[in-house]
CSV table of C-alpha atoms and ligand atoms in Angstrom, one decimal:
chain,number,residue,atom,x,y,z
A,280,MET,CA,-28.0,31.1,-16.5
A,281,SER,CA,-26.3,29.2,-19.2
A,282,ALA,CA,-24.5,30.2,-22.4
A,283,SER,CA,-24.2,27.9,-25.4
A,284,GLY,CA,-20.9,27.0,-26.9
A,285,PRO,CA,-20.3,25.3,-30.2
A,286,ASN,CA,-22.0,21.9,-30.9
A,287,GLY,CA,-24.4,22.5,-28.0
A,288,ALA,CA,-21.7,22.9,-25.3
A,289,SER,CA,-23.3,24.6,-22.4
A,290,LEU,CA,-20.8,26.7,-20.4
A,291,VAL,CA,-21.0,29.0,-17.5
A,292,GLY,CA,-17.7,30.8,-17.4
A,293,GLU,CA,-15.4,27.9,-17.9
A,294,ARG,CA,-17.1,25.4,-15.7
A,295,LEU,CA,-19.4,23.0,-17.5
A,296,ASP,CA,-23.0,23.9,-16.9
A,297,VAL,CA,-24.3,20.5,-15.7
A,298,ASP,CA,-25.5,19.4,-12.3
A,299,ALA,CA,-26.9,16.3,-10.6
A,300,ASP,CA,-30.3,16.9,-12.3
A,301,THR,CA,-28.9,17.0,-15.9
A,302,PRO,CA,-30.0,13.9,-17.8
A,303,VAL,CA,-27.0,11.5,-18.5
A,304,ALA,CA,-27.4,12.0,-22.3
A,305,ASP,CA,-27.2,15.8,-21.9
A,306,VAL,CA,-24.1,15.5,-19.7
A,307,ALA,CA,-22.4,13.4,-22.5
A,308,ARG,CA,-23.5,16.0,-25.1
A,309,ALA,CA,-22.1,18.9,-23.0
A,310,VAL,CA,-18.8,17.1,-22.5
A,311,ARG,CA,-18.5,16.5,-26.3
A,312,GLY,CA,-19.1,20.2,-26.8
A,313,TRP,CA,-16.5,21.1,-24.2
A,314,VAL,CA,-14.0,18.8,-25.9
A,315,ASP,CA,-14.7,20.4,-29.3
A,316,GLN,CA,-14.3,23.9,-27.9
A,317,HIS,CA,-11.4,23.4,-25.5
A,318,VAL,CA,-9.2,20.4,-26.4
A,319,PRO,CA,-6.7,21.6,-29.0
A,320,GLU,CA,-7.5,20.4,-32.5
A,321,PRO,CA,-4.3,18.5,-33.2
A,322,TRP,CA,-4.8,16.5,-30.0
A,323,ARG,CA,-8.4,15.7,-31.0
A,324,GLU,CA,-7.4,14.7,-34.5
A,325,ALA,CA,-4.6,12.4,-33.1
A,326,SER,CA,-7.0,10.7,-30.6
A,327,SER,CA,-8.5,8.6,-33.4
A,328,ARG,CA,-5.1,7.0,-33.9
A,329,GLY,CA,-4.5,6.1,-30.2
A,330,THR,CA,-2.5,7.2,-27.2
A,331,SER,CA,0.9,7.1,-28.8
A,332,ALA,CA,-0.3,9.4,-31.6
A,333,ILE,CA,-1.6,11.8,-29.0
A,334,ARG,CA,1.8,11.7,-27.3
A,335,GLU,CA,3.5,12.6,-30.6
A,336,VAL,CA,1.6,15.9,-30.9
A,337,ARG,CA,1.2,16.7,-27.2
A,338,SER,CA,4.3,17.3,-25.1
A,339,ARG,CA,4.2,17.1,-21.3
A,340,ALA,CA,4.9,20.9,-21.2
A,341,ASP,CA,1.9,21.6,-23.6
A,342,TYR,CA,-0.3,19.5,-21.5
A,343,GLU,CA,0.7,21.2,-18.2
A,344,ALA,CA,0.2,24.6,-19.8
A,345,TRP,CA,-3.3,23.7,-21.0
A,346,TYR,CA,-4.3,21.8,-17.9
A,347,PRO,CA,-5.9,24.7,-16.0
A,348,VAL,CA,-8.6,24.7,-18.7
A,349,PHE,CA,-9.4,21.1,-17.8
A,350,GLY,CA,-9.2,21.9,-14.1
A,351,ARG,CA,-11.6,24.8,-14.3
A,352,SER,CA,-14.2,22.7,-16.3
A,353,GLY,CA,-14.9,20.6,-13.2
A,354,LEU,CA,-14.3,17.4,-15.3
A,355,VAL,CA,-11.1,16.5,-13.4
A,356,VAL,CA,-13.2,15.4,-10.4
A,357,PRO,CA,-16.8,15.4,-11.7
A,358,THR,CA,-18.3,13.8,-8.6
A,359,TRP,CA,-16.7,16.3,-6.1
A,360,PRO,CA,-18.9,19.2,-5.0
A,361,VAL,CA,-18.7,22.3,-7.1
A,362,ALA,CA,-17.2,24.3,-4.2
A,363,TYR,CA,-14.2,22.0,-4.2
A,364,GLY,CA,-13.6,22.1,-7.9
A,365,GLY,CA,-15.9,19.4,-9.1
A,366,LEU,CA,-19.4,19.3,-10.7
A,367,GLY,CA,-21.4,17.5,-8.0
A,368,LEU,CA,-22.4,14.7,-10.5
A,369,THR,CA,-23.7,11.3,-9.8
A,370,THR,CA,-21.6,8.2,-10.6
A,371,ALA,CA,-23.7,7.4,-13.7
A,372,GLN,CA,-23.2,11.0,-15.0
A,373,ALA,CA,-19.5,10.9,-14.2
A,374,ARG,CA,-19.2,7.6,-16.1
A,375,ALA,CA,-20.9,9.1,-19.1
A,376,ALA,CA,-18.5,12.1,-19.0
A,377,GLU,CA,-15.5,9.8,-18.7
A,378,ALA,CA,-16.6,7.7,-21.6
A,379,VAL,CA,-16.5,10.9,-23.8
A,380,LEU,CA,-13.2,12.0,-22.4
A,381,GLY,CA,-11.5,8.6,-22.5
A,382,PRO,CA,-10.2,8.6,-26.1
A,383,PHE,CA,-8.5,12.0,-25.5
A,384,ASN,CA,-6.2,10.5,-22.8
A,385,LEU,CA,-6.6,13.5,-20.4
A,386,GLY,CA,-4.7,12.1,-17.5
A,387,ARG,CA,-5.0,13.8,-14.1
A,388,LEU,CA,-2.0,15.8,-12.9
A,389,ASN,CA,-1.2,16.2,-9.2
A,390,PRO,CA,-2.1,12.6,-8.3
A,391,LEU,CA,-0.7,12.9,-4.8
A,392,GLY,CA,-2.9,15.9,-4.2
A,393,LEU,CA,-5.9,14.2,-5.6
A,394,ASN,CA,-5.3,10.7,-4.1
A,395,LEU,CA,-3.4,11.4,-0.9
A,396,ALA,CA,-4.1,14.9,0.4
A,397,ALA,CA,-7.7,15.1,-0.6
A,398,PRO,CA,-9.0,11.9,1.1
A,399,ALA,CA,-7.5,13.2,4.4
A,400,LEU,CA,-9.2,16.6,3.9
A,401,PHE,CA,-12.5,15.0,3.0
A,402,ALA,CA,-12.5,12.7,6.0
A,403,HIS,CA,-10.9,14.9,8.7
A,404,GLY,CA,-10.3,18.4,7.4
A,405,THR,CA,-12.4,21.5,8.3
A,406,GLU,CA,-14.6,23.1,5.7
A,407,GLU,CA,-12.2,26.1,5.5
A,408,GLN,CA,-9.3,23.7,4.8
A,409,ARG,CA,-11.3,22.0,2.0
A,410,LEU,CA,-12.3,25.2,0.4
A,411,ARG,CA,-8.7,26.6,0.6
A,412,TYR,CA,-6.8,23.5,-0.6
A,413,LEU,CA,-9.0,21.3,-2.8
A,414,PRO,CA,-9.7,23.7,-5.8
A,415,PRO,CA,-6.0,24.5,-6.5
A,416,ILE,CA,-5.2,20.8,-6.3
A,417,VAL,CA,-7.8,20.1,-8.9
A,418,ARG,CA,-6.4,22.8,-11.2
A,419,ASN,CA,-2.8,21.7,-10.5
A,420,GLU,CA,-2.0,25.2,-9.3
A,421,GLU,CA,-0.6,23.8,-6.1
A,422,VAL,CA,1.3,20.6,-6.4
A,423,TRP,CA,1.5,18.2,-3.4
A,424,CYS,CA,3.8,15.5,-2.0
A,425,GLN,CA,3.7,13.1,0.9
A,426,LEU,CA,6.2,13.6,3.8
A,427,PHE,CA,5.6,10.4,5.7
A,428,SER,CA,8.6,8.0,5.4
A,429,GLU,CA,11.9,8.6,7.3
A,430,PRO,CA,15.3,6.9,7.2
A,431,GLY,CA,14.2,4.9,10.3
A,432,ALA,CA,10.4,4.6,9.6
A,433,GLY,CA,9.1,3.0,6.4
A,434,SER,CA,7.0,-0.1,6.9
A,435,ASP,CA,6.9,0.7,10.6
A,436,LEU,CA,5.7,4.3,9.8
A,437,ALA,CA,4.3,4.8,13.3
A,438,SER,CA,7.8,4.9,14.8
A,439,LEU,CA,8.6,8.1,13.0
A,440,ALA,CA,10.8,10.6,14.8
A,441,THR,CA,10.2,14.0,13.1
A,442,ARG,CA,9.2,16.4,15.9
A,443,ALA,CA,6.6,19.2,15.9
A,444,GLU,CA,6.6,21.5,18.9
A,445,ARG,CA,4.0,24.1,19.6
A,446,ASP,CA,4.9,27.8,19.7
A,447,GLY,CA,1.8,29.8,20.2
A,448,ASP,CA,-0.4,29.4,17.0
A,449,THR,CA,2.4,27.8,15.1
A,450,TRP,CA,4.2,24.4,15.1
A,451,VAL,CA,7.9,24.2,14.7
A,452,VAL,CA,9.0,21.1,12.8
A,453,THR,CA,12.4,19.4,12.9
A,454,GLY,CA,13.4,16.1,11.3
A,455,GLN,CA,14.2,14.2,8.1
A,456,LYS,CA,11.9,12.6,5.5
A,457,VAL,CA,13.0,10.4,2.6
A,458,TRP,CA,11.7,8.9,-0.6
A,459,THR,CA,9.5,12.0,-1.0
A,460,THR,CA,8.2,11.7,-4.5
A,461,TRP,CA,8.1,15.0,-6.4
A,462,ALA,CA,9.0,17.2,-3.4
A,463,HIS,CA,11.4,19.1,-5.7
A,464,LEU,CA,8.3,20.1,-7.8
A,465,SER,CA,5.8,20.5,-5.0
A,466,ASP,CA,4.3,23.5,-3.2
A,467,PHE,CA,2.8,21.6,-0.2
A,468,GLY,CA,3.3,18.3,1.6
A,469,VAL,CA,1.1,16.3,3.9
A,470,LEU,CA,3.3,15.7,6.9
A,471,LEU,CA,3.3,13.3,9.9
A,472,ALA,CA,5.2,14.6,12.9
A,473,ARG,CA,5.5,13.4,16.5
A,474,THR,CA,3.8,15.9,18.9
A,475,ASP,CA,3.9,13.7,22.1
A,476,PRO,CA,7.0,11.5,22.6
A,477,ASP,CA,5.6,10.2,25.9
A,478,ALA,CA,2.5,8.6,24.2
A,479,PRO,CA,2.5,5.2,22.6
A,480,LYS,CA,3.9,5.4,19.0
A,481,ARG,CA,0.5,5.6,17.2
A,482,LYS,CA,-1.0,8.0,19.7
A,483,GLY,CA,1.5,10.9,19.7
A,484,ILE,CA,1.4,11.7,16.0
A,485,THR,CA,-0.2,14.8,14.4
A,486,TYR,CA,-1.0,15.4,10.7
A,487,PHE,CA,-0.1,18.8,9.1
A,488,LEU,CA,-0.2,20.5,5.7
A,489,VAL,CA,3.2,22.1,5.3
A,490,ASP,CA,4.2,24.9,2.9
A,491,LEU,CA,7.5,23.8,1.3
A,492,HIS,CA,8.5,27.3,0.1
A,493,GLN,CA,10.0,28.4,3.4
A,494,PRO,CA,13.6,28.7,4.8
A,495,GLY,CA,13.2,25.7,7.2
A,496,VAL,CA,12.7,23.2,4.4
A,497,GLU,CA,15.5,21.8,2.3
A,498,VAL,CA,14.8,19.4,-0.6
A,499,ARG,CA,17.7,17.3,-1.9
A,500,PRO,CA,16.9,15.2,-5.0
A,501,LEU,CA,17.9,11.5,-5.2
A,502,ARG,CA,18.5,9.8,-8.6
A,503,HIS,CA,16.8,6.6,-9.8
A,504,ILE,CA,18.6,3.6,-11.4
A,505,THR,CA,17.2,5.0,-14.7
A,506,GLY,CA,19.0,8.3,-14.2
A,507,GLU,CA,15.8,10.3,-13.5
A,508,ILE,CA,15.0,12.3,-10.4
A,509,ASP,CA,11.6,11.5,-8.9
A,510,PHE,CA,12.1,11.4,-5.2
A,511,ASN,CA,14.0,13.4,-2.6
A,512,GLU,CA,15.3,13.7,0.9
A,513,VAL,CA,13.6,16.5,2.8
A,514,PHE,CA,15.3,18.2,5.7
A,515,LEU,CA,13.0,20.1,8.1
A,516,ASP,CA,14.9,22.4,10.4
A,517,GLY,CA,12.6,24.7,12.3
A,518,ALA,CA,10.0,24.7,9.5
A,519,ARG,CA,6.9,26.6,10.7
A,520,VAL,CA,3.3,25.3,10.2
A,521,PRO,CA,0.4,27.5,11.4
A,522,ASP,CA,-2.1,25.6,13.6
A,523,ASP,CA,-4.9,26.1,11.1
A,524,GLN,CA,-2.8,23.8,8.8
A,525,ARG,CA,-3.2,20.9,11.3
A,526,VAL,CA,-5.7,18.2,10.1
A,527,GLY,CA,-7.6,16.5,12.8
A,528,GLU,CA,-6.9,16.6,16.5
A,529,VAL,CA,-3.5,16.9,18.1
A,530,GLY,CA,-2.3,13.3,18.6
A,531,ASP,CA,-4.9,11.8,16.2
A,532,GLY,CA,-2.6,12.0,13.1
A,533,TRP,CA,-2.4,8.2,12.8
A,534,ARG,CA,-6.2,8.0,12.1
A,535,VAL,CA,-5.9,10.9,9.6
A,536,ALA,CA,-2.9,9.2,7.9
A,537,ASN,CA,-5.0,6.1,7.3
A,538,ALA,CA,-7.2,8.1,4.9
A,539,THR,CA,-4.1,9.1,3.0
A,540,LEU,CA,-2.5,5.6,3.1
A,541,SER,CA,-5.8,4.0,1.9
A,542,GLY,CA,-6.0,6.6,-1.0
A,543,GLU,CA,-2.4,5.8,-1.9
A,544,ARG,CA,-3.1,2.0,-2.0
A,545,GLN,CA,-6.1,2.6,-4.2
A,546,MET,CA,-4.0,4.9,-6.5
A,547,VAL,CA,-1.2,2.4,-7.0
A,548,SER,CA,-3.6,-0.5,-7.4
A,549,GLY,CA,-5.4,1.4,-10.1
A,550,SER,CA,-8.7,2.0,-8.3
A,551,GLY,CA,-8.0,5.6,-7.3
A,552,SER,CA,-9.4,8.7,-9.0
A,553,GLY,CA,-6.1,10.3,-10.0
A,554,GLY,CA,-5.6,8.5,-13.3
A,555,VAL,CA,-2.6,6.4,-12.1
A,556,ASP,CA,-3.0,2.7,-13.1
A,557,ARG,CA,0.5,1.7,-13.6
A,558,ILE,CA,3.8,3.1,-12.5
A,559,GLY,CA,6.5,2.1,-15.0
A,560,GLY,CA,6.0,0.9,-18.6
A,561,SER,CA,2.8,0.2,-20.6
A,562,GLY,CA,0.1,-2.4,-20.3
A,563,ALA,CA,-0.4,-5.9,-21.7
A,564,GLU,CA,-2.0,-4.7,-24.9
A,565,ARG,CA,1.1,-2.8,-25.9
A,566,LEU,CA,3.0,-6.1,-25.3
A,567,VAL,CA,0.8,-7.8,-27.8
A,568,ARG,CA,1.7,-5.1,-30.4
A,569,LEU,CA,5.3,-5.4,-29.5
A,570,ALA,CA,5.2,-9.2,-30.0
A,571,ARG,CA,3.6,-8.8,-33.4
A,572,GLU,CA,6.3,-6.2,-34.3
A,573,VAL,CA,9.0,-8.7,-33.2
A,574,ALA,CA,7.4,-11.5,-35.3
A,575,SER,CA,7.1,-9.3,-38.4
A,576,ALA,CA,10.8,-8.4,-38.1
A,577,GLY,CA,11.6,-12.1,-38.3
A,578,GLY,CA,12.0,-12.9,-34.6
A,579,GLY,CA,9.8,-15.3,-32.6
A,580,GLY,CA,7.5,-12.9,-30.7
A,581,TRP,CA,3.8,-13.6,-31.6
A,582,ASN,CA,4.8,-16.6,-33.7
A,583,ASP,CA,6.1,-18.4,-30.6
A,584,PRO,CA,3.3,-20.3,-28.7
A,585,VAL,CA,5.1,-20.0,-25.4
A,586,VAL,CA,5.3,-16.2,-25.8
A,587,ARG,CA,1.6,-16.1,-26.8
A,588,GLN,CA,0.7,-18.1,-23.7
A,589,ALA,CA,2.7,-15.8,-21.4
A,590,LEU,CA,1.1,-12.7,-23.1
A,591,MET,CA,-2.5,-14.1,-22.7
A,592,ARG,CA,-1.8,-14.8,-19.0
A,593,VAL,CA,-0.9,-11.2,-18.2
A,594,LEU,CA,-3.6,-9.8,-20.5
A,595,SER,CA,-6.3,-11.8,-18.7
A,596,GLU,CA,-4.9,-10.8,-15.3
A,597,GLU,CA,-4.9,-7.2,-16.4
A,598,ARG,CA,-8.5,-7.4,-17.4
A,599,ILE,CA,-9.5,-9.0,-14.1
A,600,ARG,CA,-7.5,-6.3,-12.3
A,601,GLY,CA,-9.4,-3.6,-14.3
A,602,TRP,CA,-12.8,-5.2,-13.5
A,603,THR,CA,-12.0,-5.5,-9.8
A,604,ASN,CA,-10.8,-1.9,-9.8
A,605,GLN,CA,-14.1,-0.8,-11.4
A,606,ARG,CA,-16.0,-2.6,-8.6
A,607,VAL,CA,-13.9,-0.9,-5.9
A,608,ARG,CA,-14.4,2.5,-7.5
A,609,ALA,CA,-18.2,1.9,-7.8
A,610,GLY,CA,-18.3,0.9,-4.1
A,611,LEU,CA,-16.4,4.1,-3.1
A,612,LYS,CA,-18.6,6.3,-5.1
A,613,ALA,CA,-21.6,4.6,-3.5
A,614,GLY,CA,-20.3,5.8,-0.2
A,615,ARG,CA,-18.7,2.5,1.1
A,616,SER,CA,-15.5,3.0,2.9
A,617,PRO,CA,-12.4,1.4,1.2
A,618,GLY,CA,-11.9,-2.0,2.6
A,619,PRO,CA,-8.9,-4.5,2.4
A,620,GLU,CA,-9.5,-4.7,-1.4
A,621,SER,CA,-7.0,-1.9,-1.8
A,622,SER,CA,-4.3,-4.0,-0.1
A,623,ILE,CA,-5.2,-7.0,-2.2
A,624,GLY,CA,-5.2,-4.8,-5.3
A,625,LYS,CA,-1.9,-3.2,-4.3
A,626,VAL,CA,-0.2,-6.7,-3.9
A,627,HIS,CA,-1.6,-7.9,-7.2
A,628,GLN,CA,-0.9,-4.8,-9.3
A,629,GLY,CA,2.7,-4.5,-8.1
A,630,GLY,CA,3.6,-8.1,-9.0
A,631,LEU,CA,1.6,-8.0,-12.2
A,632,ASN,CA,3.2,-4.9,-13.6
A,633,GLN,CA,6.7,-6.3,-12.8
A,634,ARG,CA,5.8,-9.4,-14.8
A,635,ILE,CA,4.5,-7.4,-17.7
A,636,GLN,CA,7.6,-5.2,-17.9
A,637,LEU,CA,9.9,-8.2,-17.6
A,638,LEU,CA,8.1,-9.8,-20.6
A,639,ALA,CA,8.5,-6.6,-22.5
A,640,THR,CA,12.3,-6.7,-22.0
A,641,ASP,CA,12.3,-10.5,-22.9
A,642,LEU,CA,10.7,-9.5,-26.2
A,643,LEU,CA,13.5,-7.1,-26.9
A,644,GLY,CA,16.0,-9.9,-26.4
A,645,PRO,CA,19.6,-8.7,-26.6
A,646,HIS,CA,18.4,-5.1,-27.4
A,647,ALA,CA,17.3,-4.9,-23.7
A,648,MET,CA,21.0,-5.1,-22.8
A,649,ALA,CA,22.8,-3.2,-25.6
A,650,TRP,CA,21.0,-0.5,-27.5
A,651,ASP,CA,21.8,2.3,-30.1
A,652,ARG,CA,21.8,5.8,-28.7
A,653,PRO,CA,18.8,7.7,-30.2
A,654,ASP,CA,19.8,10.9,-32.1
A,655,GLY,CA,20.2,13.8,-29.8
A,656,ALA,CA,19.8,11.7,-26.6
A,657,GLU,CA,22.5,13.0,-24.2
A,658,ALA,CA,21.4,12.0,-20.7
A,659,TYR,CA,21.4,8.3,-19.7
A,660,ASP,CA,17.6,8.3,-19.0
A,661,GLU,CA,17.0,9.6,-22.6
A,662,GLN,CA,19.1,6.7,-24.1
A,663,LEU,CA,17.4,3.8,-22.3
A,664,PRO,CA,14.8,1.9,-24.4
A,665,TYR,CA,11.3,2.6,-23.2
A,666,GLU,CA,10.8,-1.1,-22.2
A,667,VAL,CA,14.0,-1.2,-20.1
A,668,LYS,CA,13.1,2.0,-18.4
A,669,GLY,CA,9.6,0.6,-17.6
A,670,MET,CA,11.1,-2.6,-16.3
A,671,LEU,CA,13.6,-0.8,-14.0
A,672,ARG,CA,10.9,1.6,-12.7
A,673,SER,CA,8.5,-1.3,-12.0
A,674,ARG,CA,10.9,-2.8,-9.5
A,675,ALA,CA,9.7,-0.2,-7.0
A,676,ASN,CA,6.1,-1.2,-7.4
A,677,THR,CA,6.3,-3.8,-4.7
A,678,ILE,CA,7.8,-1.2,-2.3
A,679,GLU,CA,6.2,2.2,-2.9
A,680,GLY,CA,2.9,2.8,-1.1
A,681,GLY,CA,3.6,0.0,1.4
A,682,THR,CA,5.6,-3.2,0.6
A,683,THR,CA,4.0,-6.4,-0.7
A,684,GLU,CA,5.1,-8.2,2.5
A,685,VAL,CA,3.4,-5.6,4.7
A,686,ASN,CA,0.2,-5.5,2.6
A,687,LYS,CA,0.1,-9.3,2.8
A,688,ASN,CA,0.2,-8.9,6.6
A,689,ILE,CA,-2.8,-6.5,6.3
A,690,VAL,CA,-4.7,-9.1,4.2
A,691,ALA,CA,-3.8,-11.9,6.6
A,692,GLU,CA,-5.0,-10.0,9.6
A,693,ARG,CA,-8.0,-8.1,8.3
A,694,VAL,CA,-9.3,-10.4,5.6
A,695,LEU,CA,-8.3,-13.9,6.7
A,696,GLY,CA,-8.6,-13.1,10.4
A,697,LEU,CA,-5.2,-14.5,11.3
A,698,PRO,CA,-3.5,-13.5,14.5
A,699,ARG,CA,-2.0,-10.0,14.6
A,700,GLU,CA,1.7,-9.6,14.3
A,701,PRO,CA,3.0,-9.3,17.8
A,702,ASP,CA,4.3,-5.9,18.8
A,703,PRO,CA,5.7,-5.9,22.3
A,704,TRP,CA,6.2,-2.1,22.2
A,705,GLN,CA,2.6,-1.2,21.1
A,706,ALA,CA,1.6,0.4,24.4
A,707,ALA,CA,5.0,1.7,25.5
A,708,PRO,CA,5.8,5.4,25.3
A,709,TRP,CA,7.4,6.2,22.0
A,710,ARG,CA,10.6,7.6,23.6
A,711,ASP,CA,11.3,4.1,25.2
A,712,VAL,CA,10.9,2.1,21.9
A,713,PRO,CA,14.3,1.0,20.4
A,714,ARG,CA,14.8,2.6,16.9
A,715,SER,CA,17.2,1.9,14.1
B,1047,FAD,C1,9.6,4.8,-5.8
B,1047,FAD,C2,9.2,5.1,-4.3
B,1047,FAD,C3,8.5,6.2,-4.0
B,1047,FAD,C4,8.2,6.5,-2.7
B,1047,FAD,N1,7.5,7.7,-2.5
B,1047,FAD,C5,7.2,8.0,-1.2
B,1047,FAD,C6,6.6,9.3,-0.9
B,1047,FAD,O1,6.3,10.1,-1.8
B,1047,FAD,N2,6.4,9.6,0.4
B,1047,FAD,C7,6.7,8.8,1.4
B,1047,FAD,O2,6.5,9.2,2.6
B,1047,FAD,N3,7.3,7.6,1.2
B,1047,FAD,C8,7.6,7.2,-0.1
B,1047,FAD,N4,8.2,6.0,-0.3
B,1047,FAD,C9,8.6,5.1,0.8
B,1047,FAD,C10,7.9,3.8,0.9
B,1047,FAD,O3,6.6,4.1,1.5
B,1047,FAD,C11,8.7,2.9,1.8
B,1047,FAD,O4,9.9,2.6,1.0
B,1047,FAD,C12,8.0,1.6,2.2
B,1047,FAD,O5,7.0,1.9,3.0
B,1047,FAD,C13,9.0,0.6,2.8
B,1047,FAD,O6,9.8,1.2,3.8
B,1047,FAD,P1,11.4,1.1,3.9
B,1047,FAD,O7,11.9,1.5,2.5
B,1047,FAD,O8,11.8,1.9,5.0
B,1047,FAD,O9,11.6,-0.5,4.0
B,1047,FAD,P2,11.6,-1.3,5.4
B,1047,FAD,O10,10.4,-0.9,6.2
B,1047,FAD,O11,12.9,-1.1,6.1
B,1047,FAD,O12,11.5,-2.8,4.9
B,1047,FAD,C14,12.6,-3.5,4.4
B,1047,FAD,C15,12.1,-4.9,4.0
B,1047,FAD,O13,11.6,-5.6,5.2
B,1047,FAD,C16,10.3,-6.0,5.0
B,1047,FAD,N5,9.4,-5.8,6.2
B,1047,FAD,C17,9.4,-4.7,7.0
B,1047,FAD,N6,8.5,-4.9,8.0
B,1047,FAD,C18,7.9,-6.2,7.8
B,1047,FAD,C19,7.0,-6.9,8.5
B,1047,FAD,N7,6.3,-6.4,9.6
B,1047,FAD,N8,6.6,-8.1,8.0
B,1047,FAD,C20,7.2,-8.6,6.8
B,1047,FAD,N9,8.2,-8.0,6.2
B,1047,FAD,C21,8.5,-6.7,6.6
B,1047,FAD,C22,9.7,-5.1,3.9
B,1047,FAD,O14,8.7,-5.7,3.1
B,1047,FAD,C23,11.0,-4.9,3.0
B,1047,FAD,O15,11.2,-6.0,2.1
B,1047,FAD,C24,8.5,5.7,-1.7
B,1047,FAD,C25,9.2,4.5,-2.0
B,1047,FAD,C26,9.6,4.2,-3.3
B,1047,FAD,C27,10.4,3.0,-3.5
């Protein structure tokens, strides 16, 4: 049964009343109706003037407060099944929906839930786990982080030392994680822990979903070079995880982790579903606008042919990156498993964004080193020019989600078929492997 909203919007409760049999044109019409009814009027009005105009009328807090409306509509993840918070749409229908939503810049919140936790649940979780955890991820009601890296286990993640020991129906977890993005804001984390120290390092790991709001979990924020807090150290001291929050078999966590790591590479290369296509700064089109502003203020900028050439180079690369990401996304939606494209994309996107952000600071010239303090800006991170902040943040792009060097190893081995990197400890029990 369907009820009609304004402008032909068809709504059941708050979920959009469309399904895989709805003609594509009707899906687009229903989404337009939903936008008219649910996206606040000032945001809609600003959308005709671009993303920065939307940002002027829509604070992050406003967006977070409104977001459950978006989450309940099913439009956050339109191709996911209805029971998990989606609409069960086909790729063509979802593309039509996204084309309507695009101008309103409705970015997806909870990207680590959507891109890191969800792929593991889809590939290896039980139906009960998917029904319990996926809908609140979509609605941003439970925020997620990733508890993988440790002080002695980053690139060589499989050497991780955090222990989980069984105590009846519960696991007791002890160890330290680090670089845990948004742990200070999260409710749950996907966790890798060692359950069998006598097995080789990749065999004795198990994958868990851990509730962060418990006495055995201490989150200590770390501060970025820009002054902001994004990531944390997480100390686990007797944290308890019920066995029904284990994903996959005991000792099979490395395989489960690969679903998360692959989702993470797609997210940071821009081909994921969580709306993250660049971490730090803005894209090449904004650089073109900045270059024109510099020129009209009497500087070189757009008037300088060398600057124009550099801009066109990154603009073309960004377009190619976008098309390649579209191809990867289409492949995934058609049911193909993610291949090494995500490693290639990760390597390219990390380096490209660093070059874009460096160009932005070049365009600022001396203002990138000495700037006026904006009115009312007290904290250091509020005083930094946007371009400088983006450039500093982009330095992490070639580290986070797997370093460029390690991703090049993956491409060398899995795409080019070069010999595998030797690992003399591969078959040895983890407890005998030397660790830093
Ligand atoms: C901004 C940011 C956010 C992050 N968020 C999270 C998060 O939310 N959750 C999480 O679990 N982790 C997170 N990380 C951690 C990230 O995954 C690790 O930093 C990364 O995997 C590298 O590990 P490492 O820092 O221990 O460096 P190391 O592994 O010690 O590497 C040091 C250097 O050696 C090189 N190197 C290492 N091994 C090889 C090799 N085999 N071949 C060639 N070169 C090699 C590396 O490329 C690097 O240059 C985050 C990191 C950053 C910077």
